[in-house]
JSON list of C-alpha atoms in Angstrom, two decimals:
[
{"chain": "A", "resi": 1, "resn": "MET", "atom": "CA", "xyz": [69.76, 22.12, -17.39]},
{"chain": "A", "resi": 2, "resn": "TRP", "atom": "CA", "xyz": [69.86, 18.45, -18.54]},
{"chain": "A", "resi": 3, "resn": "VAL", "atom": "CA", "xyz": [73.06, 19.06, -20.40]},
{"chain": "A", "resi": 4, "resn": "LEU", "atom": "CA", "xyz": [74.93, 19.72, -17.23]},
{"chain": "A", "resi": 5, "resn": "ALA", "atom": "CA", "xyz": [73.47, 16.61, -15.40]},
{"chain": "A", "resi": 6, "resn": "VAL", "atom": "CA", "xyz": [74.62, 14.44, -18.33]},
{"chain": "A", "resi": 7, "resn": "ARG", "atom": "CA", "xyz": [78.12, 16.18, -18.43]},
{"chain": "A", "resi": 8, "resn": "ALA", "atom": "CA", "xyz": [78.41, 15.32, -14.46]},
{"chain": "A", "resi": 9, "resn": "ARG", "atom": "CA", "xyz": [77.47, 11.77, -15.13]},
{"chain": "A", "resi": 10, "resn": "TRP", "atom": "CA", "xyz": [79.91, 11.42, -17.96]},
{"chain": "A", "resi": 11, "resn": "LEU", "atom": "CA", "xyz": [82.75, 12.96, -15.86]},
{"chain": "A", "resi": 12, "resn": "ARG", "atom": "CA", "xyz": [82.00, 10.33, -13.02]},
{"chain": "A", "resi": 13, "resn": "TRP", "atom": "CA", "xyz": [81.44, 7.15, -15.37]},
{"chain": "A", "resi": 14, "resn": "VAL", "atom": "CA", "xyz": [83.95, 7.81, -18.24]},
{"chain": "A", "resi": 15, "resn": "VAL", "atom": "CA", "xyz": [86.76, 10.24, -17.02]},
{"chain": "A", "resi": 16, "resn": "GLY", "atom": "CA", "xyz": [86.83, 9.12, -13.30]},
{"chain": "A", "resi": 17, "resn": "VAL", "atom": "CA", "xyz": [85.96, 12.30, -11.53]},
{"chain": "A", "resi": 18, "resn": "ASP", "atom": "CA", "xyz": [84.29, 11.79, -8.14]},
{"chain": "A", "resi": 19, "resn": "GLY", "atom": "CA", "xyz": [81.69, 14.38, -8.11]},
{"chain": "A", "resi": 20, "resn": "ASP", "atom": "CA", "xyz": [78.22, 14.70, -6.70]},
{"chain": "A", "resi": 21, "resn": "ASP", "atom": "CA", "xyz": [75.13, 14.94, -9.04]},
{"chain": "A", "resi": 22, "resn": "THR", "atom": "CA", "xyz": [74.97, 18.75, -8.22]},
{"chain": "A", "resi": 23, "resn": "LEU", "atom": "CA", "xyz": [78.32, 19.45, -9.82]},
{"chain": "A", "resi": 24, "resn": "GLN", "atom": "CA", "xyz": [78.00, 21.89, -12.60]},
{"chain": "A", "resi": 25, "resn": "SER", "atom": "CA", "xyz": [81.05, 22.19, -14.95]},
{"chain": "A", "resi": 26, "resn": "SER", "atom": "CA", "xyz": [81.48, 24.11, -18.08]},
{"chain": "A", "resi": 27, "resn": "MET", "atom": "CA", "xyz": [81.61, 21.99, -21.29]},
{"chain": "A", "resi": 28, "resn": "SER", "atom": "CA", "xyz": [85.05, 23.43, -22.11]},
{"chain": "A", "resi": 29, "resn": "SER", "atom": "CA", "xyz": [86.48, 22.83, -18.67]},
{"chain": "A", "resi": 30, "resn": "ARG", "atom": "CA", "xyz": [89.09, 19.80, -18.48]},
{"chain": "A", "resi": 31, "resn": "PHE", "atom": "CA", "xyz": [89.63, 17.19, -15.96]},
{"chain": "A", "resi": 32, "resn": "ARG", "atom": "CA", "xyz": [92.93, 15.30, -16.21]},
{"chain": "A", "resi": 33, "resn": "PRO", "atom": "CA", "xyz": [92.85, 12.44, -13.48]},
{"chain": "A", "resi": 34, "resn": "GLY", "atom": "CA", "xyz": [95.97, 10.08, -13.10]},
{"chain": "A", "resi": 35, "resn": "ASN", "atom": "CA", "xyz": [93.74, 7.48, -11.73]},
{"chain": "A", "resi": 36, "resn": "ARG", "atom": "CA", "xyz": [89.81, 7.11, -11.34]},
{"chain": "A", "resi": 37, "resn": "GLY", "atom": "CA", "xyz": [88.71, 8.96, -8.13]},
{"chain": "A", "resi": 38, "resn": "SER", "atom": "CA", "xyz": [91.91, 11.12, -7.87]},
{"chain": "A", "resi": 39, "resn": "ILE", "atom": "CA", "xyz": [89.70, 14.26, -8.60]},
{"chain": "A", "resi": 40, "resn": "VAL", "atom": "CA", "xyz": [87.13, 14.52, -5.82]},
{"chain": "A", "resi": 41, "resn": "ILE", "atom": "CA", "xyz": [84.52, 17.32, -6.08]},
{"chain": "A", "resi": 42, "resn": "GLY", "atom": "CA", "xyz": [82.09, 18.17, -3.29]},
{"chain": "A", "resi": 43, "resn": "SER", "atom": "CA", "xyz": [78.22, 19.04, -3.88]},
{"chain": "A", "resi": 44, "resn": "GLU", "atom": "CA", "xyz": [76.81, 22.36, -5.33]},
{"chain": "A", "resi": 45, "resn": "THR", "atom": "CA", "xyz": [80.05, 23.34, -6.97]},
{"chain": "A", "resi": 46, "resn": "LEU", "atom": "CA", "xyz": [80.68, 25.17, -10.08]},
{"chain": "A", "resi": 47, "resn": "VAL", "atom": "CA", "xyz": [83.82, 24.91, -12.41]},
{"chain": "A", "resi": 48, "resn": "ALA", "atom": "CA", "xyz": [83.79, 27.64, -14.98]},
{"chain": "A", "resi": 49, "resn": "PHE", "atom": "CA", "xyz": [84.94, 27.52, -18.62]},
{"chain": "A", "resi": 50, "resn": "LYS", "atom": "CA", "xyz": [88.42, 26.64, -19.65]},
{"chain": "A", "resi": 51, "resn": "THR", "atom": "CA", "xyz": [89.54, 25.37, -16.40]},
{"chain": "A", "resi": 52, "resn": "LEU", "atom": "CA", "xyz": [92.12, 22.75, -16.09]},
{"chain": "A", "resi": 53, "resn": "ILE", "atom": "CA", "xyz": [92.37, 20.26, -13.14]},
{"chain": "A", "resi": 54, "resn": "TYR", "atom": "CA", "xyz": [94.79, 17.57, -13.25]},
{"chain": "A", "resi": 55, "resn": "THR", "atom": "CA", "xyz": [96.56, 15.14, -11.07]},
{"chain": "A", "resi": 56, "resn": "ARG", "atom": "CA", "xyz": [99.67, 13.68, -12.68]},
{"chain": "A", "resi": 57, "resn": "ASP", "atom": "CA", "xyz": [102.76, 15.47, -11.52]},
{"chain": "A", "resi": 58, "resn": "PRO", "atom": "CA", "xyz": [104.70, 16.29, -14.72]},
{"chain": "A", "resi": 59, "resn": "LEU", "atom": "CA", "xyz": [108.19, 16.01, -12.91]},
{"chain": "A", "resi": 60, "resn": "THR", "atom": "CA", "xyz": [107.70, 12.72, -11.06]},
{"chain": "A", "resi": 61, "resn": "GLY", "atom": "CA", "xyz": [105.13, 11.23, -12.87]},
{"chain": "A", "resi": 62, "resn": "GLU", "atom": "CA", "xyz": [103.06, 10.27, -9.41]},
{"chain": "A", "resi": 63, "resn": "ASP", "atom": "CA", "xyz": [99.59, 10.66, -9.11]},
{"chain": "A", "resi": 64, "resn": "ARG", "atom": "CA", "xyz": [98.87, 13.48, -6.54]},
{"chain": "A", "resi": 65, "resn": "PRO", "atom": "CA", "xyz": [95.00, 13.65, -5.91]},
{"chain": "A", "resi": 66, "resn": "VAL", "atom": "CA", "xyz": [92.90, 16.82, -5.96]},
{"chain": "A", "resi": 67, "resn": "ARG", "atom": "CA", "xyz": [90.33, 17.38, -3.65]},
{"chain": "A", "resi": 68, "resn": "ILE", "atom": "CA", "xyz": [87.85, 20.28, -4.10]},
{"chain": "A", "resi": 69, "resn": "GLY", "atom": "CA", "xyz": [85.00, 20.96, -1.33]},
{"chain": "A", "resi": 70, "resn": "SER", "atom": "CA", "xyz": [81.48, 21.51, -1.40]},
{"chain": "A", "resi": 71, "resn": "ARG", "atom": "CA", "xyz": [79.77, 24.98, -2.34]},
{"chain": "A", "resi": 72, "resn": "CYS", "atom": "CA", "xyz": [82.73, 26.27, -4.42]},
{"chain": "A", "resi": 73, "resn": "PHE", "atom": "CA", "xyz": [83.14, 28.26, -7.52]},
{"chain": "A", "resi": 74, "resn": "ILE", "atom": "CA", "xyz": [86.24, 27.72, -9.66]},
{"chain": "A", "resi": 75, "resn": "GLY", "atom": "CA", "xyz": [86.62, 30.76, -12.01]},
{"chain": "A", "resi": 76, "resn": "GLY", "atom": "CA", "xyz": [87.12, 30.62, -15.75]},
{"chain": "A", "resi": 77, "resn": "GLY", "atom": "CA", "xyz": [90.50, 29.73, -17.01]},
{"chain": "A", "resi": 78, "resn": "SER", "atom": "CA", "xyz": [91.74, 28.64, -13.65]},
{"chain": "A", "resi": 79, "resn": "LEU", "atom": "CA", "xyz": [94.58, 26.07, -13.34]},
{"chain": "A", "resi": 80, "resn": "ILE", "atom": "CA", "xyz": [94.39, 23.57, -10.28]},
{"chain": "A", "resi": 81, "resn": "LEU", "atom": "CA", "xyz": [97.71, 21.68, -9.92]},
{"chain": "A", "resi": 82, "resn": "PRO", "atom": "CA", "xyz": [98.35, 18.25, -8.74]},
{"chain": "A", "resi": 83, "resn": "GLY", "atom": "CA", "xyz": [97.81, 17.54, -4.97]},
{"chain": "A", "resi": 84, "resn": "VAL", "atom": "CA", "xyz": [95.96, 20.78, -4.10]},
{"chain": "A", "resi": 85, "resn": "THR", "atom": "CA", "xyz": [92.92, 20.59, -1.58]},
{"chain": "A", "resi": 86, "resn": "ILE", "atom": "CA", "xyz": [90.55, 23.34, -1.81]},
{"chain": "A", "resi": 87, "resn": "GLY", "atom": "CA", "xyz": [88.22, 23.66, 1.40]},
{"chain": "A", "resi": 88, "resn": "ASP", "atom": "CA", "xyz": [84.31, 24.02, 1.42]},
{"chain": "A", "resi": 89, "resn": "GLU", "atom": "CA", "xyz": [82.72, 27.29, 0.37]},
{"chain": "A", "resi": 90, "resn": "CYS", "atom": "CA", "xyz": [85.72, 28.72, -1.59]},
{"chain": "A", "resi": 91, "resn": "VAL", "atom": "CA", "xyz": [85.75, 31.14, -4.39]},
{"chain": "A", "resi": 92, "resn": "VAL", "atom": "CA", "xyz": [88.76, 30.76, -6.90]},
{"chain": "A", "resi": 93, "resn": "GLY", "atom": "CA", "xyz": [89.12, 33.82, -9.00]},
{"chain": "A", "resi": 94, "resn": "ALA", "atom": "CA", "xyz": [89.50, 33.68, -12.99]},
{"chain": "A", "resi": 95, "resn": "GLY", "atom": "CA", "xyz": [92.81, 32.94, -14.26]},
{"chain": "A", "resi": 96, "resn": "ALA", "atom": "CA", "xyz": [94.16, 31.71, -10.91]},
{"chain": "A", "resi": 97, "resn": "VAL", "atom": "CA", "xyz": [96.86, 29.11, -10.76]},
{"chain": "A", "resi": 98, "resn": "VAL", "atom": "CA", "xyz": [96.41, 27.21, -7.43]},
{"chain": "A", "resi": 99, "resn": "PHE", "atom": "CA", "xyz": [99.56, 25.25, -6.36]},
{"chain": "A", "resi": 100, "resn": "ASP", "atom": "CA", "xyz": [98.87, 25.16, -2.67]},
{"chain": "A", "resi": 101, "resn": "ASP", "atom": "CA", "xyz": [96.03, 24.07, -0.24]},
{"chain": "A", "resi": 102, "resn": "VAL", "atom": "CA", "xyz": [93.25, 26.59, 0.34]},
{"chain": "A", "resi": 103, "resn": "PRO", "atom": "CA", "xyz": [91.61, 26.93, 3.49]},
{"chain": "A", "resi": 104, "resn": "ALA", "atom": "CA", "xyz": [87.60, 26.71, 3.97]},
{"chain": "A", "resi": 105, "resn": "ARG", "atom": "CA", "xyz": [85.71, 29.83, 3.39]},
{"chain": "A", "resi": 106, "resn": "SER", "atom": "CA", "xyz": [88.50, 31.54, 1.59]},
{"chain": "A", "resi": 107, "resn": "ILE", "atom": "CA", "xyz": [88.46, 33.93, -1.68]},
{"chain": "A", "resi": 108, "resn": "ILE", "atom": "CA", "xyz": [91.58, 33.46, -3.64]},
{"chain": "A", "resi": 109, "resn": "GLY", "atom": "CA", "xyz": [92.99, 34.71, -6.96]},
{"chain": "A", "resi": 110, "resn": "GLY", "atom": "CA", "xyz": [96.14, 35.52, -8.85]},
{"chain": "A", "resi": 111, "resn": "ASN", "atom": "CA", "xyz": [99.08, 33.84, -10.27]},
{"chain": "A", "resi": 112, "resn": "PRO", "atom": "CA", "xyz": [100.55, 32.33, -8.18]},
{"chain": "A", "resi": 113, "resn": "ALA", "atom": "CA", "xyz": [97.00, 32.13, -6.06]},
{"chain": "A", "resi": 114, "resn": "ARG", "atom": "CA", "xyz": [96.74, 34.15, -2.93]},
{"chain": "A", "resi": 115, "resn": "ILE", "atom": "CA", "xyz": [94.27, 34.46, -0.27]},
{"chain": "A", "resi": 116, "resn": "ILE", "atom": "CA", "xyz": [92.24, 37.67, -1.06]},
{"chain": "A", "resi": 117, "resn": "ARG", "atom": "CA", "xyz": [89.56, 37.24, 1.90]},
{"chain": "A", "resi": 118, "resn": "ARG", "atom": "CA", "xyz": [89.03, 34.74, 4.85]},
{"chain": "A", "resi": 119, "resn": "ASP", "atom": "CA", "xyz": [85.83, 33.82, 6.41]},
{"chain": "A", "resi": 120, "resn": "ALA", "atom": "CA", "xyz": [83.67, 34.78, 3.34]},
{"chain": "A", "resi": 121, "resn": "ASP", "atom": "CA", "xyz": [79.97, 33.93, 3.83]},
{"chain": "A", "resi": 122, "resn": "ILE", "atom": "CA", "xyz": [79.58, 31.89, 0.66]},
{"chain": "A", "resi": 123, "resn": "ALA", "atom": "CA", "xyz": [76.42, 30.02, -0.51]},
{"chain": "A", "resi": 124, "resn": "ALA", "atom": "CA", "xyz": [75.70, 27.28, -3.02]},
{"chain": "A", "resi": 125, "resn": "TYR", "atom": "CA", "xyz": [77.97, 27.27, -6.24]},
{"chain": "A", "resi": 126, "resn": "GLY", "atom": "CA", "xyz": [80.20, 29.99, -4.84]},
{"chain": "A", "resi": 127, "resn": "GLN", "atom": "CA", "xyz": [77.72, 32.80, -4.74]},
{"chain": "A", "resi": 128, "resn": "LEU", "atom": "CA", "xyz": [78.66, 35.42, -2.05]},
{"chain": "A", "resi": 129, "resn": "ARG", "atom": "CA", "xyz": [75.81, 36.17, 0.45]},
{"chain": "A", "resi": 130, "resn": "SER", "atom": "CA", "xyz": [74.76, 39.61, 1.23]},
{"chain": "A", "resi": 131, "resn": "SER", "atom": "CA", "xyz": [76.49, 41.25, 4.13]},
{"chain": "A", "resi": 132, "resn": "GLY", "atom": "CA", "xyz": [73.45, 42.74, 5.88]}
]
């Protein structure tokens, strides 16, 4: 998947997203940092199609950094609002609107996003491990 590797480098060098080489993001996902490095994404994280992550607060105009941990999955069509921190090993359901911090090892979804499950056993790229 050389295209995803090129996309990860482009996000880092051109857009200013601070992401690991293992970051996988859809070509239709959008990142809008107010400043270079104001979006930080951990290793082994997947950002699905038509996701929007931005840091510029539309009311105040201030840049509020977004942090996404390692081993996360951000579902398609999700919206991550400015100032949000998503912990390690989290799954964000498709279409979720995340406006508040998310604790590590959580599964969230909905509009507004709410915690569906805590202490989930999550592997690389947000895959759920088997329970047995």
